[in-house]
PDB file of C-alpha atoms and ligand atoms in Angstrom:
ATOM      1  CA  UNK Y 211       1.975  16.745  12.821  1.00 44.00           C
ATOM      2  CA  UNK Y 212       2.706  20.501  12.790  1.00 44.00           C
ATOM      3  CA  UNK Y 213       6.311  20.612  11.720  1.00 40.00           C
ATOM      4  CA  UNK Y 214       7.349  20.317   8.064  1.00 44.00           C
ATOM      5  CA  UNK Y 215       9.566  17.380   8.957  1.00 46.00           C
ATOM      6  CA  UNK Y 216       6.586  15.442  10.354  1.00 48.00           C
ATOM      7  CA  UNK Y 217       4.514  16.312   7.318  1.00 52.00           C
ATOM      8  CA  UNK Y 218       7.092  15.028   4.907  1.00 66.00           C
ATOM      9  CA  UNK Y 219       6.876  11.566   6.631  1.00 92.00           C
ATOM     10  CA  UNK Y 220       3.140  11.314   5.826  1.00 97.00           C
ATOM     11  CA  UNK Y 221       2.904   8.353   3.481  1.00 98.00           C
ATOM     12  CA  UNK Y 222       1.475   9.020   0.126  1.00 98.00           C
ATOM     13  CA  UNK Y 223      -0.394   5.798   0.083  1.00 98.00           C
ATOM     14  CA  UNK Y 224      -1.698   3.801   3.060  1.00 99.00           C
ATOM     15  CA  UNK Y 225      -3.467   0.559   2.639  1.00 99.00           C
ATOM     16  CA  UNK Y 226      -5.393  -1.077   5.526  1.00 99.00           C
ATOM     17  CA  UNK Y 227      -6.665  -4.631   6.123  1.00 99.00           C
ATOM     18  CA  UNK Y 228      -9.684  -3.930   8.212  1.00 99.00           C
ATOM     19  CA  UNK Y 229      -9.901  -7.012  10.301  1.00 99.00           C
ATOM     20  CA  UNK Y 230     -11.439  -7.922  13.653  1.00 99.00           C
ATOM     21  CA  UNK Y 231     -15.098  -6.896  13.231  1.00 99.00           C
ATOM     22  CA  UNK Y 232     -16.515 -10.374  13.995  1.00 98.00           C
ATOM     23  CA  UNK Y 233     -14.463 -10.978  17.131  1.00 98.00           C
ATOM     24  CA  UNK Y 234     -15.208  -7.363  18.243  1.00 99.00           C
ATOM     25  CA  UNK Y 235     -18.963  -8.216  18.088  1.00 98.00           C
ATOM     26  CA  UNK Y 236     -18.584 -11.782  19.660  1.00 98.00           C
ATOM     27  CA  UNK Y 237     -16.797 -10.116  22.633  1.00 98.00           C
ATOM     28  CA  UNK Y 238     -19.894  -8.040  23.153  1.00 98.00           C
ATOM     29  CA  UNK Y 239     -22.190 -11.100  22.681  1.00 98.00           C
ATOM     30  CA  UNK Y 240     -23.633  -9.471  19.603  1.00 98.00           C
ATOM     31  CA  UNK Y 241     -23.964 -10.886  16.017  1.00 98.00           C
ATOM     32  CA  UNK Y 242     -21.060 -10.502  13.646  1.00 98.00           C
ATOM     33  CA  UNK Y 243     -23.027  -7.954  11.497  1.00 98.00           C
ATOM     34  CA  UNK Y 244     -23.098  -5.724  14.573  1.00 98.00           C
ATOM     35  CA  UNK Y 245     -19.374  -5.606  14.312  1.00 98.00           C
ATOM     36  CA  UNK Y 246     -19.452  -4.847  10.570  1.00 98.00           C
ATOM     37  CA  UNK Y 247     -21.828  -1.947  11.226  1.00 98.00           C
ATOM     38  CA  UNK Y 248     -19.405  -0.532  13.783  1.00 98.00           C
ATOM     39  CA  UNK Y 249     -16.635  -1.056  11.276  1.00 98.00           C
ATOM     40  CA  UNK Y 250     -18.406   1.167   8.780  1.00 98.00           C
ATOM     41  CA  UNK Y 251     -18.415   3.978  11.298  1.00 98.00           C
ATOM     42  CA  UNK Y 252     -14.593   3.399  11.623  1.00 99.00           C
ATOM     43  CA  UNK Y 253     -14.218   3.705   7.933  1.00 98.00           C
ATOM     44  CA  UNK Y 254     -15.943   7.131   8.008  1.00 98.00           C
ATOM     45  CA  UNK Y 255     -13.638   8.262  10.791  1.00 98.00           C
ATOM     46  CA  UNK Y 256     -10.428   7.069   9.203  1.00 98.00           C
ATOM     47  CA  UNK Y 257     -11.334   8.431   5.790  1.00 98.00           C
ATOM     48  CA  UNK Y 258     -11.779  11.799   7.286  1.00 98.00           C
ATOM     49  CA  UNK Y 259      -8.546  11.700   9.253  1.00 98.00           C
ATOM     50  CA  UNK Y 260      -6.593  10.533   6.275  1.00 98.00           C
ATOM     51  CA  UNK Y 261      -7.972  13.344   4.202  1.00 98.00           C
ATOM     52  CA  UNK Y 262      -7.167  15.910   6.738  1.00 98.00           C
ATOM     53  CA  UNK Y 263      -3.608  14.742   7.015  1.00 98.00           C
ATOM     54  CA  UNK Y 264      -3.070  14.977   3.346  1.00 98.00           C
ATOM     55  CA  UNK Y 265      -2.678  11.226   2.541  1.00 98.00           C
ATOM     56  CA  UNK Y 266      -2.920  10.976  -1.149  1.00 98.00           C
ATOM     57  CA  UNK Y 267      -4.301   7.514  -1.497  1.00 99.00           C
ATOM     58  CA  UNK Y 268      -6.039   5.383   1.011  1.00 99.00           C
ATOM     59  CA  UNK Y 269      -6.949   1.716   0.107  1.00 99.00           C
ATOM     60  CA  UNK Y 270      -9.249  -0.218   2.352  1.00 99.00           C
ATOM     61  CA  UNK Y 271      -9.661  -3.961   2.077  1.00 99.00           C
ATOM     62  CA  UNK Y 272     -13.461  -4.424   2.500  1.00 98.00           C
ATOM     63  CA  UNK Y 273     -14.193  -7.692   0.876  1.00 98.00           C
ATOM     64  CA  UNK Y 274     -11.943 -10.321  -0.405  1.00 98.00           C
ATOM     65  CA  UNK Y 275     -12.355 -12.942  -3.201  1.00 98.00           C
ATOM     66  CA  UNK Y 276     -12.232 -15.458  -0.436  1.00 98.00           C
ATOM     67  CA  UNK Y 277     -14.975 -13.740   1.725  1.00 98.00           C
ATOM     68  CA  UNK Y 278     -17.639 -15.277  -0.551  1.00 98.00           C
ATOM     69  CA  UNK Y 279     -17.019 -18.484   1.520  1.00 98.00           C
ATOM     70  CA  UNK Y 280     -18.744 -16.975   4.566  1.00 98.00           C
ATOM     71  CA  UNK Y 281     -22.278 -17.790   5.587  1.00 98.00           C
ATOM     72  CA  UNK Y 282     -24.725 -16.333   2.939  1.00 98.00           C
ATOM     73  CA  UNK Y 283     -26.381 -14.059   5.742  1.00 98.00           C
ATOM     74  CA  UNK Y 284     -23.112 -12.509   6.517  1.00 98.00           C
ATOM     75  CA  UNK Y 285     -22.215 -11.908   2.917  1.00 98.00           C
ATOM     76  CA  UNK Y 286     -25.589 -10.251   2.111  1.00 98.00           C
ATOM     77  CA  UNK Y 287     -25.363  -8.251   5.360  1.00 98.00           C
ATOM     78  CA  UNK Y 288     -21.975  -7.000   4.281  1.00 98.00           C
ATOM     79  CA  UNK Y 289     -23.315  -6.016   0.909  1.00 98.00           C
ATOM     80  CA  UNK Y 290     -26.169  -4.095   2.588  1.00 98.00           C
ATOM     81  CA  UNK Y 291     -23.768  -2.256   4.819  1.00 98.00           C
ATOM     82  CA  UNK Y 292     -21.580  -1.476   1.775  1.00 98.00           C
ATOM     83  CA  UNK Y 293     -24.585  -0.104  -0.120  1.00 98.00           C
ATOM     84  CA  UNK Y 294     -25.700   2.114   2.862  1.00 98.00           C
ATOM     85  CA  UNK Y 295     -22.198   3.353   3.305  1.00 98.00           C
ATOM     86  CA  UNK Y 296     -21.917   4.352  -0.392  1.00 98.00           C
ATOM     87  CA  UNK Y 297     -25.303   6.006  -0.355  1.00 98.00           C
ATOM     88  CA  UNK Y 298     -24.695   8.023   2.785  1.00 98.00           C
ATOM     89  CA  UNK Y 299     -21.061   9.120   1.925  1.00 98.00           C
ATOM     90  CA  UNK Y 300     -21.414  10.385  -1.629  1.00 98.00           C
ATOM     91  CA  UNK Y 301     -22.195  13.894  -0.439  1.00 97.00           C
ATOM     92  CA  UNK Y 302     -19.319  14.055   1.943  1.00 97.00           C
ATOM     93  CA  UNK Y 303     -16.872  12.569  -0.604  1.00 98.00           C
ATOM     94  CA  UNK Y 304     -17.769  15.386  -2.945  1.00 98.00           C
ATOM     95  CA  UNK Y 305     -17.545  17.943  -0.209  1.00 98.00           C
ATOM     96  CA  UNK Y 306     -14.142  16.733   0.868  1.00 98.00           C
ATOM     97  CA  UNK Y 307     -12.737  16.352  -2.682  1.00 98.00           C
ATOM     98  CA  UNK Y 308     -12.439  12.600  -2.411  1.00 98.00           C
ATOM     99  CA  UNK Y 309     -12.226  10.550  -5.489  1.00 98.00           C
ATOM    100  CA  UNK Y 310     -13.703   7.005  -5.149  1.00 98.00           C
ATOM    101  CA  UNK Y 311     -12.147   4.083  -6.896  1.00 98.00           C
ATOM    102  CA  UNK Y 312     -12.871   0.395  -6.779  1.00 98.00           C
ATOM    103  CA  UNK Y 313     -10.211  -2.277  -6.922  1.00 98.00           C
ATOM    104  CA  UNK Y 314     -11.432  -5.781  -7.470  1.00 98.00           C
ATOM    105  CA  UNK Y 315     -13.838  -7.536  -9.713  1.00 97.00           C
ATOM    106  CA  UNK Y 316     -16.961  -5.328  -9.560  1.00 97.00           C
ATOM    107  CA  UNK Y 317     -19.055  -7.424 -12.041  1.00 97.00           C
ATOM    108  CA  UNK Y 318     -19.445 -10.163  -9.281  1.00 97.00           C
ATOM    109  CA  UNK Y 319     -20.981  -7.663  -6.785  1.00 98.00           C
ATOM    110  CA  UNK Y 320     -24.850  -7.486  -6.471  1.00 98.00           C
ATOM    111  CA  UNK Y 321     -26.473  -5.236  -9.164  1.00 98.00           C
ATOM    112  CA  UNK Y 322     -27.665  -2.616  -6.676  1.00 98.00           C
ATOM    113  CA  UNK Y 323     -24.279  -2.351  -5.027  1.00 98.00           C
ATOM    114  CA  UNK Y 324     -22.638  -2.023  -8.564  1.00 98.00           C
ATOM    115  CA  UNK Y 325     -25.122   0.648  -9.466  1.00 98.00           C
ATOM    116  CA  UNK Y 326     -24.360   2.929  -6.523  1.00 98.00           C
ATOM    117  CA  UNK Y 327     -20.575   2.216  -6.728  1.00 98.00           C
ATOM    118  CA  UNK Y 328     -20.492   3.203 -10.495  1.00 98.00           C
ATOM    119  CA  UNK Y 329     -22.494   6.320  -9.767  1.00 98.00           C
ATOM    120  CA  UNK Y 330     -20.181   7.386  -6.845  1.00 98.00           C
ATOM    121  CA  UNK Y 331     -17.094   6.677  -8.935  1.00 98.00           C
ATOM    122  CA  UNK Y 332     -18.427   8.665 -11.797  1.00 98.00           C
ATOM    123  CA  UNK Y 333     -19.605  11.641  -9.658  1.00 98.00           C
ATOM    124  CA  UNK Y 334     -16.313  11.867  -7.785  1.00 98.00           C
ATOM    125  CA  UNK Y 335     -14.259  11.419 -10.978  1.00 98.00           C
ATOM    126  CA  UNK Y 336     -12.737  15.024 -10.878  1.00 98.00           C
ATOM    127  CA  UNK Y 337     -11.991  15.105  -7.091  1.00 98.00           C
ATOM    128  CA  UNK Y 338      -8.235  15.502  -6.460  1.00 98.00           C
ATOM    129  CA  UNK Y 339      -7.976  15.779  -2.617  1.00 98.00           C
ATOM    130  CA  UNK Y 340      -7.544  12.041  -2.013  1.00 98.00           C
ATOM    131  CA  UNK Y 341      -8.135   8.858  -3.864  1.00 98.00           C
ATOM    132  CA  UNK Y 342     -10.051   6.250  -1.823  1.00 98.00           C
ATOM    133  CA  UNK Y 343      -9.679   2.821  -3.250  1.00 98.00           C
ATOM    134  CA  UNK Y 344     -12.259   0.363  -1.903  1.00 98.00           C
ATOM    135  CA  UNK Y 345     -11.056  -3.212  -2.317  1.00 99.00           C
ATOM    136  CA  UNK Y 346     -14.177  -5.102  -3.101  1.00 98.00           C
ATOM    137  CA  UNK Y 347     -14.183  -8.736  -4.308  1.00 98.00           C
ATOM    138  CA  UNK Y 348     -10.510  -8.083  -4.399  1.00 98.00           C
ATOM    139  CA  UNK Y 349      -7.790 -10.850  -4.408  1.00 98.00           C
ATOM    140  CA  UNK Y 350      -4.113 -10.170  -5.203  1.00 98.00           C
ATOM    141  CA  UNK Y 351      -3.739 -13.346  -7.148  1.00 98.00           C
ATOM    142  CA  UNK Y 352      -6.934 -12.861  -9.081  1.00 98.00           C
ATOM    143  CA  UNK Y 353      -5.653  -9.393  -9.943  1.00 98.00           C
ATOM    144  CA  UNK Y 354      -2.445 -10.788 -11.301  1.00 98.00           C
ATOM    145  CA  UNK Y 355      -4.239 -13.437 -13.305  1.00 98.00           C
ATOM    146  CA  UNK Y 356      -6.344 -10.708 -14.920  1.00 98.00           C
ATOM    147  CA  UNK Y 357      -3.392  -8.527 -15.642  1.00 98.00           C
ATOM    148  CA  UNK Y 358      -1.328 -11.456 -17.031  1.00 98.00           C
ATOM    149  CA  UNK Y 359      -4.262 -12.504 -19.288  1.00 98.00           C
ATOM    150  CA  UNK Y 360      -4.561  -9.027 -20.658  1.00 98.00           C
ATOM    151  CA  UNK Y 361      -0.814  -8.799 -21.235  1.00 98.00           C
ATOM    152  CA  UNK Y 362      -1.006 -12.138 -23.080  1.00 98.00           C
ATOM    153  CA  UNK Y 363      -3.712 -10.845 -25.355  1.00 98.00           C
ATOM    154  CA  UNK Y 364      -1.740  -7.663 -26.121  1.00 97.00           C
ATOM    155  CA  UNK Y 365       1.215  -9.799 -26.958  1.00 98.00           C
ATOM    156  CA  UNK Y 366      -0.881 -12.028 -29.301  1.00 98.00           C
ATOM    157  CA  UNK Y 367      -2.441  -9.159 -31.116  1.00 97.00           C
ATOM    158  CA  UNK Y 368       0.841  -7.509 -31.569  1.00 97.00           C
ATOM    159  CA  UNK Y 369       0.321  -4.287 -29.580  1.00 97.00           C
ATOM    160  CA  UNK Y 370       2.929  -5.475 -26.896  1.00 98.00           C
ATOM    161  CA  UNK Y 371       6.350  -7.037 -27.481  1.00 98.00           C
ATOM    162  CA  UNK Y 372       7.001  -9.660 -24.947  1.00 98.00           C
ATOM    163  CA  UNK Y 373      10.490  -8.356 -24.550  1.00 98.00           C
ATOM    164  CA  UNK Y 374       9.049  -5.068 -23.460  1.00 98.00           C
ATOM    165  CA  UNK Y 375       7.263  -6.501 -20.363  1.00 98.00           C
ATOM    166  CA  UNK Y 376       8.676  -4.703 -17.550  1.00 98.00           C
ATOM    167  CA  UNK Y 377       7.598  -4.081 -13.884  1.00 98.00           C
ATOM    168  CA  UNK Y 378       6.033  -0.789 -14.970  1.00 98.00           C
ATOM    169  CA  UNK Y 379       3.992  -2.635 -17.664  1.00 98.00           C
ATOM    170  CA  UNK Y 380       2.698  -5.131 -15.111  1.00 98.00           C
ATOM    171  CA  UNK Y 381       1.904  -2.333 -12.655  1.00 98.00           C
ATOM    172  CA  UNK Y 382      -0.063  -0.558 -15.342  1.00 98.00           C
ATOM    173  CA  UNK Y 383      -2.312  -3.627 -15.887  1.00 98.00           C
ATOM    174  CA  UNK Y 384      -3.396  -3.802 -12.215  1.00 98.00           C
ATOM    175  CA  UNK Y 385      -6.393  -2.150 -10.630  1.00 98.00           C
ATOM    176  CA  UNK Y 386      -4.036   0.354  -9.088  1.00 98.00           C
ATOM    177  CA  UNK Y 387      -2.645   1.598 -12.509  1.00 98.00           C
ATOM    178  CA  UNK Y 388      -1.401   5.160 -12.293  1.00 98.00           C
ATOM    179  CA  UNK Y 389      -1.106   5.063  -8.533  1.00 98.00           C
ATOM    180  CA  UNK Y 390       1.983   5.039  -6.291  1.00 98.00           C
ATOM    181  CA  UNK Y 391       2.623   1.717  -4.397  1.00 98.00           C
ATOM    182  CA  UNK Y 392       1.473   1.721  -0.773  1.00 98.00           C
ATOM    183  CA  UNK Y 393       4.116   3.112   1.576  1.00 98.00           C
ATOM    184  CA  UNK Y 394       2.409   1.796   4.756  1.00 98.00           C
ATOM    185  CA  UNK Y 395       0.305  -1.298   5.022  1.00 99.00           C
ATOM    186  CA  UNK Y 396      -1.734  -1.706   8.288  1.00 99.00           C
ATOM    187  CA  UNK Y 397      -3.590  -4.824   9.505  1.00 99.00           C
ATOM    188  CA  UNK Y 398      -5.867  -4.505  12.541  1.00 99.00           C
ATOM    189  CA  UNK Y 399      -7.299  -7.401  14.446  1.00 98.00           C
ATOM    190  CA  UNK Y 400      -4.140  -9.235  15.503  1.00 98.00           C
ATOM    191  CA  UNK Y 401      -3.385 -11.442  12.629  1.00 98.00           C
ATOM    192  CA  UNK Y 402       0.005 -11.321  10.969  1.00 98.00           C
ATOM    193  CA  UNK Y 403      -0.629 -12.065   7.346  1.00 98.00           C
ATOM    194  CA  UNK Y 404      -1.449 -10.444   4.098  1.00 98.00           C
ATOM    195  CA  UNK Y 405      -4.641 -12.527   3.197  1.00 98.00           C
ATOM    196  CA  UNK Y 406      -4.094 -12.087  -0.559  1.00 98.00           C
ATOM    197  CA  UNK Y 407      -3.942  -8.214  -0.347  1.00 98.00           C
ATOM    198  CA  UNK Y 408      -1.940  -6.124  -2.709  1.00 98.00           C
ATOM    199  CA  UNK Y 409       0.622  -8.847  -3.320  1.00 98.00           C
ATOM    200  CA  UNK Y 410       2.483  -7.106  -6.091  1.00 98.00           C
ATOM    201  CA  UNK Y 411       2.084  -3.379  -4.929  1.00 98.00           C
ATOM    202  CA  UNK Y 412       3.138  -4.061  -1.240  1.00 98.00           C
ATOM    203  CA  UNK Y 413       6.589  -5.372  -2.209  1.00 98.00           C
ATOM    204  CA  UNK Y 414       8.250  -2.548  -0.326  1.00 98.00           C
ATOM    205  CA  UNK Y 415       5.534  -1.322   1.889  1.00 98.00           C
ATOM    206  CA  UNK Y 416       6.233  -0.812   5.641  1.00 98.00           C
ATOM    207  CA  UNK Y 417       4.091  -3.344   7.565  1.00 98.00           C
ATOM    208  CA  UNK Y 418       2.211  -2.358  10.727  1.00 98.00           C
ATOM    209  CA  UNK Y 419       0.264  -4.991  12.640  1.00 99.00           C
ATOM    210  CA  UNK Y 420      -1.863  -4.110  15.641  1.00 99.00           C
ATOM    211  CA  UNK Y 421      -4.060  -5.996  17.991  1.00 98.00           C
ATOM    212  CA  UNK Y 422      -6.650  -3.262  17.947  1.00 99.00           C
ATOM    213  CA  UNK Y 423      -9.796  -4.562  16.307  1.00 99.00           C
ATOM    214  CA  UNK Y 424     -11.091  -2.425  13.377  1.00 99.00           C
ATOM    215  CA  UNK Y 425     -14.202  -1.011  15.148  1.00 99.00           C
ATOM    216  CA  UNK Y 426     -11.847   0.292  17.872  1.00 99.00           C
ATOM    217  CA  UNK Y 427      -9.255   1.693  15.394  1.00 99.00           C
ATOM    218  CA  UNK Y 428      -9.979   5.359  15.978  1.00 98.00           C
ATOM    219  CA  UNK Y 429      -7.799   8.443  15.194  1.00 98.00           C
ATOM    220  CA  UNK Y 430      -5.324   7.773  17.920  1.00 98.00           C
ATOM    221  CA  UNK Y 431      -4.642   4.244  16.760  1.00 98.00           C
ATOM    222  CA  UNK Y 432      -4.155   5.534  13.252  1.00 98.00           C
ATOM    223  CA  UNK Y 433      -1.739   8.232  14.298  1.00 98.00           C
ATOM    224  CA  UNK Y 434       0.269   5.641  16.319  1.00 98.00           C
ATOM    225  CA  UNK Y 435       0.566   3.665  13.042  1.00 98.00           C
ATOM    226  CA  UNK Y 436       1.711   6.800  11.182  1.00 98.00           C
ATOM    227  CA  UNK Y 437       4.182   7.626  13.909  1.00 98.00           C
ATOM    228  CA  UNK Y 438       5.744   4.168  13.721  1.00 98.00           C
ATOM    229  CA  UNK Y 439       6.065   4.614   9.973  1.00 98.00           C
ATOM    230  CA  UNK Y 440       7.664   8.103  10.412  1.00 98.00           C
ATOM    231  CA  UNK Y 441      10.469   6.537  12.479  1.00 96.00           C
ATOM    232  CA  UNK Y 442      11.455   3.887  10.066  1.00 97.00           C
ATOM    233  CA  UNK Y 443      14.222   4.127   7.630  1.00 96.00           C
ATOM    234  CA  UNK Y 444      13.183   2.779   4.253  1.00 96.00           C
ATOM    235  CA  UNK Y 445      16.345   1.457   2.627  1.00 97.00           C
ATOM    236  CA  UNK Y 446      15.023  -0.273  -0.661  1.00 97.00           C
ATOM    237  CA  UNK Y 447      18.068  -2.492  -0.681  1.00 97.00           C
ATOM    238  CA  UNK Y 448      20.724   0.235   0.005  1.00 97.00           C
ATOM    239  CA  UNK Y 449      22.766   0.640   3.214  1.00 97.00           C
ATOM    240  CA  UNK Y 450      21.448   2.836   6.080  1.00 97.00           C
ATOM    241  CA  UNK Y 451      24.484   5.248   5.418  1.00 97.00           C
ATOM    242  CA  UNK Y 452      23.620   5.556   1.728  1.00 97.00           C
ATOM    243  CA  UNK Y 453      20.076   6.505   2.584  1.00 96.00           C
ATOM    244  CA  UNK Y 454      20.874   8.941   5.329  1.00 94.00           C
ATOM    245  CA  UNK Y 455      23.627  10.528   3.177  1.00 90.00           C
ATOM    246  CA  UNK Y 456      26.100   9.953   5.910  1.00 79.00           C
TER     247      UNK Y 456
HETATM  248  C1  IPE P   3     -13.067  -8.038   8.626  1.00 95.17           C
HETATM  249  O1  IPE P   3     -13.497  -8.457   9.826  1.00 95.17           O
HETATM  250  C2  IPE P   3     -14.174  -7.656   7.709  1.00 95.17           C
HETATM  251  C3  IPE P   3     -14.292  -8.521   6.636  1.00 95.17           C
HETATM  252  C4  IPE P   3     -13.462  -9.400   6.359  1.00 95.17           C
HETATM  253  C5  IPE P   3     -15.329  -8.234   5.667  1.00 95.17           C
HETATM  254  P1  IPE P   3     -13.852  -9.994  10.084  1.00 95.17           P
HETATM  255  O2  IPE P   3     -15.187 -10.265   9.772  1.00 95.17           O
HETATM  256  O3  IPE P   3     -12.903 -10.784   9.327  1.00 95.17           O
HETATM  257  O4  IPE P   3     -13.587 -10.150  11.687  1.00 95.17           O
HETATM  258  P2  IPE P   3     -12.997 -11.353  12.458  1.00 95.17           P
HETATM  259  O5  IPE P   3     -11.544 -11.592  11.853  1.00 95.17           O
HETATM  260  O6  IPE P   3     -13.830 -12.569  12.266  1.00 95.17           O
HETATM  261  O7  IPE P   3     -12.870 -10.815  13.909  1.00 95.17           O
HETATM  262  C1  IPE P   4      -9.063 -10.048   5.233  1.00 95.17           C
HETATM  263  O1  IPE P   4      -9.692 -10.408   6.372  1.00 95.17           O
HETATM  264  C2  IPE P   4     -10.121  -9.537   4.285  1.00 95.17           C
HETATM  265  C3  IPE P   4     -10.586  -8.260   4.658  1.00 95.17           C
HETATM  266  C4  IPE P   4     -10.276  -7.550   5.707  1.00 95.17           C
HETATM  267  C5  IPE P   4     -11.680  -7.738   3.748  1.00 95.17           C
HETATM  268  P1  IPE P   4     -10.087 -11.996   6.624  1.00 95.17           P
HETATM  269  O2  IPE P   4     -10.732 -11.992   7.953  1.00 95.17           O
HETATM  270  O3  IPE P   4     -10.996 -12.392   5.441  1.00 95.17           O
HETATM  271  O4  IPE P   4      -8.723 -12.709   6.582  1.00 95.17           O
HETATM  272  P2  IPE P   4      -8.289 -14.249   7.013  1.00 95.17           P
HETATM  273  O5  IPE P   4      -9.382 -15.171   6.445  1.00 95.17           O
HETATM  274  O6  IPE P   4      -8.354 -14.255   8.475  1.00 95.17           O
HETATM  275  O7  IPE P   4      -7.025 -14.481   6.473  1.00 95.17           O
HETATM  276 MG1   MG P   5     -11.031 -11.700   9.835  1.00 95.17          MG
END
């Protein structure tokens, strides 16, 4: 990571599907929540590493719109872990100049979680070192429905001409408005799917799937993902020769 060349391949935006907590716990004959608690420690570690490496945006999928279908005890346990995490991390976010942002429908989260979330978002508002997007009650399709609904309203009340709807207009109506699209999308835990994550934004993300379960995804595993990314040629539809300038 020392050379300028390596630095230039650090992605601006990394998105992670943090999967495998439950299986990690089951392997240890412990309840699933034990895995989620260990997962919160991994979040602390990876946020710190990402910040040190100069990644501008880190998006972590913490709770999907589909995860409400889990047993009530697991959902409330996850909400408790989230609340603890936010309470314990606010100081370090401020110290490390990390701006917290939430992507997802916050209104459906428990009131106490919303309260600490809103407080943390407000207090870190002027931090510029890195943006940490926590995807909470997030679903890519729900996000698009919400965006399209708002675009529809704007068209009806005359503030938007339907002919002017462009990719940029759609991007600006998503939770990630104003942010670059993810360059690298990592999924831990061995599954090879997107599970409704960043469906619009990830259209040209480099995908990296690893068997490593989230609680075991430490710095070395993260660096391996970044190293894989740095060796890829992103062509965006062009030929390899065009991109390399050969
Ligand atoms: C990811 O781990 C965390 C959340 C979805 C909240 P899982 O809980 O999905 O872990 P596995 O996939 O069951 O191992
Ligand atoms: C995706 O993991 C959601 C999060 C990591 C928050 P899941 O474990 O919920 O995904 P599926 O159900 O296996 O697709
Ligand atoms: Mg899972």
